[in-house]
Coordinates of C-alpha atoms in Angstrom, one line a residue:
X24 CA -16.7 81.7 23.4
X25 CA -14.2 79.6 25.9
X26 CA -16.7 80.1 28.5
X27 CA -19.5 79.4 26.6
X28 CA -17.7 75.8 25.6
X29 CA -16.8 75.0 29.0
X30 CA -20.2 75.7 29.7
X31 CA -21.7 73.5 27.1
X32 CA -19.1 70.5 28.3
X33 CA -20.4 70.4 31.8
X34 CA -23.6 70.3 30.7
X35 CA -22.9 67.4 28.6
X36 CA -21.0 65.5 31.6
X37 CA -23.6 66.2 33.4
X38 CA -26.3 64.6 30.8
X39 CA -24.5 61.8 30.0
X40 CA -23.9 60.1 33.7
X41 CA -27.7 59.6 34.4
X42 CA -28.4 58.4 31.1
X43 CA -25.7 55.1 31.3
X44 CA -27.4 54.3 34.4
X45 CA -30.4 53.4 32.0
X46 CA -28.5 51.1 29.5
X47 CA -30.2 48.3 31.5
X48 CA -33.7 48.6 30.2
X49 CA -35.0 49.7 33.7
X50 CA -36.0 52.8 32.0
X51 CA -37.8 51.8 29.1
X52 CA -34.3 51.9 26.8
X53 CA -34.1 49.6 24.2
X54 CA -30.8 47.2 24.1
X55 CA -27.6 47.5 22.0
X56 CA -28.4 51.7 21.9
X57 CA -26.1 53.9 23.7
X58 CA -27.3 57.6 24.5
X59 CA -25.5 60.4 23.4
X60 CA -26.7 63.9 24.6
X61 CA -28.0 65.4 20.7
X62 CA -28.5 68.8 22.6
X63 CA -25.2 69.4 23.9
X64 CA -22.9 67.7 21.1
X65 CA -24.7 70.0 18.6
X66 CA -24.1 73.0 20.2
X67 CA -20.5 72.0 21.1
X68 CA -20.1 71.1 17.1
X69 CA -21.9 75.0 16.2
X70 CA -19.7 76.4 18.4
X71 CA -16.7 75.0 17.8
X72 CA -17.1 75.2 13.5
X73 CA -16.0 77.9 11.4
X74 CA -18.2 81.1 10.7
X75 CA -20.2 79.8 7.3
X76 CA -19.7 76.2 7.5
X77 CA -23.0 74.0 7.8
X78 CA -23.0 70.2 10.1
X79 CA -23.1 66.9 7.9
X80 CA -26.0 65.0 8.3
X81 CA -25.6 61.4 9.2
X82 CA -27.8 58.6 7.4
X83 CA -29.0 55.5 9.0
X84 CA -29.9 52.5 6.7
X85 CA -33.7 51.4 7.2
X86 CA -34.4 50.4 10.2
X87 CA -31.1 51.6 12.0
X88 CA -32.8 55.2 12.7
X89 CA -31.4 57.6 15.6
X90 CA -34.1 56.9 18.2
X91 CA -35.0 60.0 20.7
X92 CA -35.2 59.7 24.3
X93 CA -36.0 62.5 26.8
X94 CA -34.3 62.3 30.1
X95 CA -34.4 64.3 33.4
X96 CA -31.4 66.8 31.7
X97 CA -32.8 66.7 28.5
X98 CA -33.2 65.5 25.1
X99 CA -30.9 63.0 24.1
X100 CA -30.5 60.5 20.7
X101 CA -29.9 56.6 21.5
X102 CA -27.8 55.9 18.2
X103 CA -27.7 52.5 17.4
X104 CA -24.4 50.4 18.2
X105 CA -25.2 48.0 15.6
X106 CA -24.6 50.3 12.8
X107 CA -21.0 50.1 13.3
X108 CA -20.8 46.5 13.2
X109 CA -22.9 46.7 9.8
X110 CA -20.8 48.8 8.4
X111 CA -17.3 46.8 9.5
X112 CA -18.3 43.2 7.9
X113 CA -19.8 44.8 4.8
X114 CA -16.4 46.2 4.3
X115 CA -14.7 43.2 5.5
X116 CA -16.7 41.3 3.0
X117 CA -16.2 43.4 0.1
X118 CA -12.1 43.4 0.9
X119 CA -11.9 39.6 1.0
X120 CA -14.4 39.3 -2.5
X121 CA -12.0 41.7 -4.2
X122 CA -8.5 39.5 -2.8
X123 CA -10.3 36.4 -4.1
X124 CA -10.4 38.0 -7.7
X125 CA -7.0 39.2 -7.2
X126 CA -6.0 35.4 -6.6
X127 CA -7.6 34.6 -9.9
X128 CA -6.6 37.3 -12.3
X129 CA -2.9 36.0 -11.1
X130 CA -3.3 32.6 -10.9
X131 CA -4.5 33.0 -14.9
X132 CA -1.6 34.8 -16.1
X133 CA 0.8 32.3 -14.7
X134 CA 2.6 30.3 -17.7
X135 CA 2.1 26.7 -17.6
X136 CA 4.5 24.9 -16.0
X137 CA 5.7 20.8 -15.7
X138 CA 4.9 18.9 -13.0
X139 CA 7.3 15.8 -11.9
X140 CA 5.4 13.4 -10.4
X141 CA 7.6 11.0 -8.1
X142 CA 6.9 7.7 -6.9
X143 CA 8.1 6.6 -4.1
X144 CA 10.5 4.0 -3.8
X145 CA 10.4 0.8 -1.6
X146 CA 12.9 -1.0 -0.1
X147 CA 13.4 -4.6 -1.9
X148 CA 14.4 -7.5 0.1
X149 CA 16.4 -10.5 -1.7
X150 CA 17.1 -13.7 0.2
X151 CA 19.8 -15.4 -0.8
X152 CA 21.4 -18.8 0.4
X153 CA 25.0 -19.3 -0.9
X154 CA 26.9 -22.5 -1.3
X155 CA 29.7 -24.1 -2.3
X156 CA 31.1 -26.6 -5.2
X157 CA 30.3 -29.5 -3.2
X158 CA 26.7 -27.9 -2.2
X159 CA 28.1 -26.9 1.5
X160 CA 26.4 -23.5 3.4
X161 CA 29.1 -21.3 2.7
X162 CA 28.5 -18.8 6.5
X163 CA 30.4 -15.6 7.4
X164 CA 30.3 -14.0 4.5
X165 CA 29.7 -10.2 5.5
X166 CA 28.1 -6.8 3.6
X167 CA 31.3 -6.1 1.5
X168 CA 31.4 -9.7 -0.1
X169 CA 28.1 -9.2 -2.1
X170 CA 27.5 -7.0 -5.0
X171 CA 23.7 -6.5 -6.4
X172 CA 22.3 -5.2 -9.7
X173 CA 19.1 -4.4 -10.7
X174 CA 18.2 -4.5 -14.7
X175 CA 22.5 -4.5 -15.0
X176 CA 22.6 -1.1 -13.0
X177 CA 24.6 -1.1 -9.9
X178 CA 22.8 -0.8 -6.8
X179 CA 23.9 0.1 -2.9
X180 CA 23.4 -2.6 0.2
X181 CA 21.5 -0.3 2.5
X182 CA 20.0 -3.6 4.8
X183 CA 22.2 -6.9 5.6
X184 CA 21.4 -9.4 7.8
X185 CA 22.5 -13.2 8.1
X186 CA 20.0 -16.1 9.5
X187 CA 17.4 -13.4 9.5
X188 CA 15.2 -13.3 12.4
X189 CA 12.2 -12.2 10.3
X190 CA 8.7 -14.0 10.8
X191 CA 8.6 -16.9 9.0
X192 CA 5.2 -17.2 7.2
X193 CA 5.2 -21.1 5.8
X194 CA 2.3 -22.5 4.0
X195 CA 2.5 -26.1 3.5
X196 CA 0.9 -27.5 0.3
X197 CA 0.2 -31.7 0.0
X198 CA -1.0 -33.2 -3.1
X199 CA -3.7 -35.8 -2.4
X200 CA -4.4 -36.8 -6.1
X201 CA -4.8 -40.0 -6.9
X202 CA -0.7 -39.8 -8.5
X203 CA 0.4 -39.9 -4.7
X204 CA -2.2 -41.1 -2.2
X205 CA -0.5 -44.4 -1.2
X206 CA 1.9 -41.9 0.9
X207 CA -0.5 -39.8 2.7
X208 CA -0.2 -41.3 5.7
X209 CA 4.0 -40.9 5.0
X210 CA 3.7 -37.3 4.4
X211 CA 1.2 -36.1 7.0
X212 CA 3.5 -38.1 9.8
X213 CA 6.3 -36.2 8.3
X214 CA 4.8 -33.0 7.7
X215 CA 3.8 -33.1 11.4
X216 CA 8.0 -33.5 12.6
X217 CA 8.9 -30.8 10.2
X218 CA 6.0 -28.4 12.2
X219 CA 7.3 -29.1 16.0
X220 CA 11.3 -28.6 14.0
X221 CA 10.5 -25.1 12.2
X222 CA 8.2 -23.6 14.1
X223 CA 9.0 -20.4 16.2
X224 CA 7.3 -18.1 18.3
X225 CA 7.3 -15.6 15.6
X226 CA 6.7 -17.9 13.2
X227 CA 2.9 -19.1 11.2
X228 CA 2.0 -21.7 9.4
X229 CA -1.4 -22.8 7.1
X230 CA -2.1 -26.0 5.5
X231 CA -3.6 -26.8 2.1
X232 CA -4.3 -30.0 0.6
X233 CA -4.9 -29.9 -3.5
X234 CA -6.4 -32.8 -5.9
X235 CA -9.0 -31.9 -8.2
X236 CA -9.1 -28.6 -5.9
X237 CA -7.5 -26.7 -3.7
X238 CA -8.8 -26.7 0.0
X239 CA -7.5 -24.9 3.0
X240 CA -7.1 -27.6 6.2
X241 CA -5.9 -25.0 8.8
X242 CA -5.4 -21.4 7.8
X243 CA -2.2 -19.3 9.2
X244 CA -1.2 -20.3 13.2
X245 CA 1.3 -20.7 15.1
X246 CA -0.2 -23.6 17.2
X247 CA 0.9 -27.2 16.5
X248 CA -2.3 -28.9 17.8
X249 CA -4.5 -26.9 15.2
X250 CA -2.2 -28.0 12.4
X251 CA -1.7 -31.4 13.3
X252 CA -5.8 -31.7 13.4
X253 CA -5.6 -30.2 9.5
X254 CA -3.0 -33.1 8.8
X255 CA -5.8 -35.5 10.0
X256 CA -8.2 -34.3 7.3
X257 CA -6.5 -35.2 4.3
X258 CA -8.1 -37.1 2.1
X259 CA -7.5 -37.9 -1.8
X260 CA -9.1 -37.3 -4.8
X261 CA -8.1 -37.9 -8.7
X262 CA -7.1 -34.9 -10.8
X263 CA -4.6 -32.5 -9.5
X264 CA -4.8 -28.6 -9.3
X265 CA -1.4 -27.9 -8.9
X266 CA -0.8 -24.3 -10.7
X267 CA -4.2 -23.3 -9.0
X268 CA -2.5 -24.6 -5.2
X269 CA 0.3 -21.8 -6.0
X270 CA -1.4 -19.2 -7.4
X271 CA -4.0 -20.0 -4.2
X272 CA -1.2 -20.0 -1.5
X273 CA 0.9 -17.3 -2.8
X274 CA -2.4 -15.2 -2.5
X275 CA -2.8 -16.0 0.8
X276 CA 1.2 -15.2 2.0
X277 CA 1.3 -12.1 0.2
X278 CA -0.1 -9.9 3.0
X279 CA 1.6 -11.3 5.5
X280 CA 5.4 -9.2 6.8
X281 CA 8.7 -11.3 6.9
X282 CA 9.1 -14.3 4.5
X283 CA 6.8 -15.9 2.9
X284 CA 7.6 -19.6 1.8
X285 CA 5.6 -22.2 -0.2
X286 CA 6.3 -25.6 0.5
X287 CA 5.0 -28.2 -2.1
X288 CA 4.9 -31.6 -2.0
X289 CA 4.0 -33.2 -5.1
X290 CA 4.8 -35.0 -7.9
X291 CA 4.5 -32.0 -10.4
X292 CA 1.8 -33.5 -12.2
X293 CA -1.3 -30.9 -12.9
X294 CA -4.3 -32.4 -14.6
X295 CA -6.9 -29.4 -13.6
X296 CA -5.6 -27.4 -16.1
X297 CA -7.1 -24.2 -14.3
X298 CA -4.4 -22.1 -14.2
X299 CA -1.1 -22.2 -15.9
X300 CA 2.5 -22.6 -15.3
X301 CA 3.3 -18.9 -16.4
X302 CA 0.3 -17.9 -13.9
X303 CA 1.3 -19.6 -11.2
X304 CA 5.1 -18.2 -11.7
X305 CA 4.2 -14.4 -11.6
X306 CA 1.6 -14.9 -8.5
X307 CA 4.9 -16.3 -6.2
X308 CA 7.5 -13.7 -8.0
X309 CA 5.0 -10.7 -7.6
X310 CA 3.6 -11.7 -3.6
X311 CA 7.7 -12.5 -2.9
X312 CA 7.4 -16.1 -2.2
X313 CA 10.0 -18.4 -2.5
X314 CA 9.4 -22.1 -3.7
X315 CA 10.6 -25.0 -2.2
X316 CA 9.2 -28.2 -4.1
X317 CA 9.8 -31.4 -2.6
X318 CA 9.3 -33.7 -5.5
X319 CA 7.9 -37.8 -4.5
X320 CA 8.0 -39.7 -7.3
X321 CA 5.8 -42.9 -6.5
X322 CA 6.4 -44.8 -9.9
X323 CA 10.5 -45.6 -10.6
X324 CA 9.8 -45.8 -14.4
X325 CA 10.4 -42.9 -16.4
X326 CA 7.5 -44.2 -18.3
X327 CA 5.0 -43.4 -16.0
X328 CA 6.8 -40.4 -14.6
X329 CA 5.6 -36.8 -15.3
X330 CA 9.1 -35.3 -16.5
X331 CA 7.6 -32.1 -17.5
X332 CA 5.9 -31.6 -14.0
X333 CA 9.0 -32.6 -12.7
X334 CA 10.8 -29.7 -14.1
X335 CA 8.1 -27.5 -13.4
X336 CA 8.6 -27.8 -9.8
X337 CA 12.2 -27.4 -10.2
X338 CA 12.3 -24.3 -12.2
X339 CA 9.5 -22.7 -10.1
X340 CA 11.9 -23.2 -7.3
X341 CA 14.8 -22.0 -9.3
X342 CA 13.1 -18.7 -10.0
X343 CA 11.6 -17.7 -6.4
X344 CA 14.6 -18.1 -4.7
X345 CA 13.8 -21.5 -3.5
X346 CA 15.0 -24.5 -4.1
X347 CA 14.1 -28.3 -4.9
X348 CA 14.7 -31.5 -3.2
X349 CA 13.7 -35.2 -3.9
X350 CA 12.0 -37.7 -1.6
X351 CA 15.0 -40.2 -1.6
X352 CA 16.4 -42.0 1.0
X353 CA 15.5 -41.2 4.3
X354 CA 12.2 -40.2 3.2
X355 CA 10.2 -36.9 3.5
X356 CA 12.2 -36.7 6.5
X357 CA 15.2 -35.7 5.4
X358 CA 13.7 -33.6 2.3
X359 CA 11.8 -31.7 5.1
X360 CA 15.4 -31.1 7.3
X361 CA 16.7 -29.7 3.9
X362 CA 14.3 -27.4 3.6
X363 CA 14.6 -26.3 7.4
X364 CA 18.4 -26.0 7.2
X365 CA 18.1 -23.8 3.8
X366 CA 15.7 -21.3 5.7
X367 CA 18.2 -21.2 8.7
X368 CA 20.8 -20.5 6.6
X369 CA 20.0 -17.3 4.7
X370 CA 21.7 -13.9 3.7
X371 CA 19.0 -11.0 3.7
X372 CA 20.4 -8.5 2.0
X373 CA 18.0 -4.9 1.0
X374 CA 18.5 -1.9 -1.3
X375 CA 16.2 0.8 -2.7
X376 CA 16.0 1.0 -6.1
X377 CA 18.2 3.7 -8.0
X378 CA 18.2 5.3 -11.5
X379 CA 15.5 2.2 -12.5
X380 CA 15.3 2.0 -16.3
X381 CA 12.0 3.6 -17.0
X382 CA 9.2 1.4 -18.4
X383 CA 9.7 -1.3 -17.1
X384 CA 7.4 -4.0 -15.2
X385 CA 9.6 -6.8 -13.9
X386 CA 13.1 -5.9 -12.7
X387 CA 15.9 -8.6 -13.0
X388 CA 18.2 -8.7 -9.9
X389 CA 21.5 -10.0 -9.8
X390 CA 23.3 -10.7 -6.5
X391 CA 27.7 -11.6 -6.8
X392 CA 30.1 -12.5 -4.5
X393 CA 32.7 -10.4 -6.9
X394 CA 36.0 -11.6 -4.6
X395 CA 35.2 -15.1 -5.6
X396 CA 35.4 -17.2 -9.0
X397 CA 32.2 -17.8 -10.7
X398 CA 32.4 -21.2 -10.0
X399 CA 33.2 -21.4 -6.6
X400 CA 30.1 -20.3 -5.3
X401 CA 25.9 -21.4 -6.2
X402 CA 24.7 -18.4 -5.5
X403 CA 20.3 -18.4 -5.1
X404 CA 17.8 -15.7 -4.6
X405 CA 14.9 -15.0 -6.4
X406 CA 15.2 -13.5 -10.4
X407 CA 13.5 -10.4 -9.7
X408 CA 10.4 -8.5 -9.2
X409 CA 7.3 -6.6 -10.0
X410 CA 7.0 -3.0 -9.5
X411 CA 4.2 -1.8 -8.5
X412 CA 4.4 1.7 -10.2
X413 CA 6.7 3.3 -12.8
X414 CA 10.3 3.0 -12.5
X415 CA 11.3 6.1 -11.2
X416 CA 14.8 7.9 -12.8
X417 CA 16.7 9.6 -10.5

């Protein structure tokens, strides 16, 4: 029997070597088959299995069929290759279809849990300009002097700056009504000193004119010539569209980074009657933009004065973080070096937002100097601001 195997081995080595010099298709053998000597692997099997026992019989799906090829040694079987690779990705497939219902038997018998959903919070920037009794810029003051609260609840300084050096975004508003149009020439001579005295590198400005509506003479730019030409285009008209001229510029500063100020000249009268004062107060408070309302009065008599527009102006100021000034002696002039030196003279001071009471849209901020007496320091920054999500509790 050992002879007989090694025999039947030889044989085999034998049949085999011609045949893989035919895997090429020289010889009329298909492609993807490789030939296996049917002959001799039979025989080795017989001889090799116990007394009794009969040889399984492979089965080839359709079309996968043992083909037979007769050689110079023999008879041989070209089985084909493919069959394997059938057989592997059907099983592959059938092991990833069976994980996949795994996933979803166990994914249904999880219990239902809660989901926090967080919002993330930004960092909220609060100029402030701080002077005292006698209305003097009080300067030096450092991180540690200032306390802030939001909606009463402590918060913590994480940004402090003084005279920031953030771009300055200005957009300078003129009323040409009919109220104020014996002082255009005044205001745009004056409005073009203030430009060559604020501007920066860094800095933009845009110029609107409003009357019975609100026009744009020179949008954002940090070139004088360009705003000077804008200047040149006033022209008057009779009603006056005030609240529509703030909600309008604070529009057009909200996208812009650093600060955005509002500078209006005016008398505070608004006959449009577009928009309204409430309107016009939450368009600067929720774009950040501080006020600065520089109030000319043409008539003397409180008779022919707009009181009410007056204090319009003021308290929009007073609630932006701004501040008012009136055309007095020395003329737009020196109302336009007020508003210069207030700019110059600012505290930025930043915190994020922690343990916000929950529900609530506008958040009231409060900014101390606690080493100091109540009265000894005016203390000005804007009231607060809108959120632009749900508070968050931490």
């Amino acid at each position: 029997m050992r002879n007989d195997s090694a025999s039947i081995r030889h044989s085999c080595s034998r049949t085999l070597a011609p045949e893989r010099r035919r895997k090429d298709g020289r010889h009329g053998t298909e492609e993807g088959y490789g030939l296996q000597p049917v002959h001799c692997m039979l025989e080795s099997r017989r001889a090799s299995a116990p007394e009794g026992m009969g040889l399984p019989e492979r089965t080839f799906p359709q079309g996968l069929k043992p083909k037979a090829v007769h050689g110079p040694y023999g008879r041989a079987e070209a089985r084909p290759l493919q069959f394997a690779q059938y057989t592997g990705k059907l099983f592959r497939y059938r092991i990833r279809a069976a994980c996949l219902a795994l996933f979803f038997v166990l994914l249904a018998k999880l219990p239902a849990q809660e989901t926090t959903l967080r919002v993330d919070v930004r960092l909220v920037n609060v100029f402030v300009n701080v002077t005292d009794r006698n209305g003097a810029i009080v300067g030096g003051l450092t991180r540690d002097d200032f306390a802030v609260t939001e909606d009463g609840r402590a918060q913590a300084i994480s940004v402090f700056e003084r005279q920031s050096e953030l771009p300055l975004n200005l957009t300078l508003a003129i009323d040409t009504s009919g109220s104020v149009r014996k002082d255009l020439t005044e205001e745009a001579d004056a409005a073009r000193r203030f430009v060559r005295a604020i501007l920066r590198p860094q800095d933009q400005m845009s110029l609107l004119e409003f009357a019975t509506e609100v026009r744009e003479l020179t949008p954002f730019t940090n070139k004088v010539a360009l705003i000077d030409h804008g200047l040149s285009q006033l022209h008057s008209d009779y009603a006056t569209a005030l609240y529509d001229a703030i909600v309008l510029g604070s529009e057009q500063l909200g996208p812009k980074d650093g600060r955005r100020v509002l500078i209006l000249v005016s008398d505070g009268d608004d006959t449009a009657k577009s928009s309204t004062y409430n309107q016009a107060l939450e368009a600067a408070l929720r774009h950040e933009v501080m006020i600065y309302s520089i109030i000319d009065v043409p008539i003397e008599a409180s008779a022919g004065r707009d009181l009410g527009g007056e204090h319009a102006l003021i308290t929009l100021a007073e609630q932006t973080g701004g501040k008012s000034f009136y055309v007095e002696a020395g003329g737009l002039d020196k109302a336009f070096a007020k508003v210069s030196d207030d700019l110059r003279t600012q505290y930025l001071i930043g915190y994020y937002p922690h343990n916000q009471e929950p529900g609530r849209t506008f958040h009231r901020i409060d900014v101390t100097v606690p080493r100091a007496a109540a009265q000894d320091f005016n203390i000005r920054h804007k009231t607060g601001y809108y959120g632009d999500g749900p508070a968050t509790k931490n």
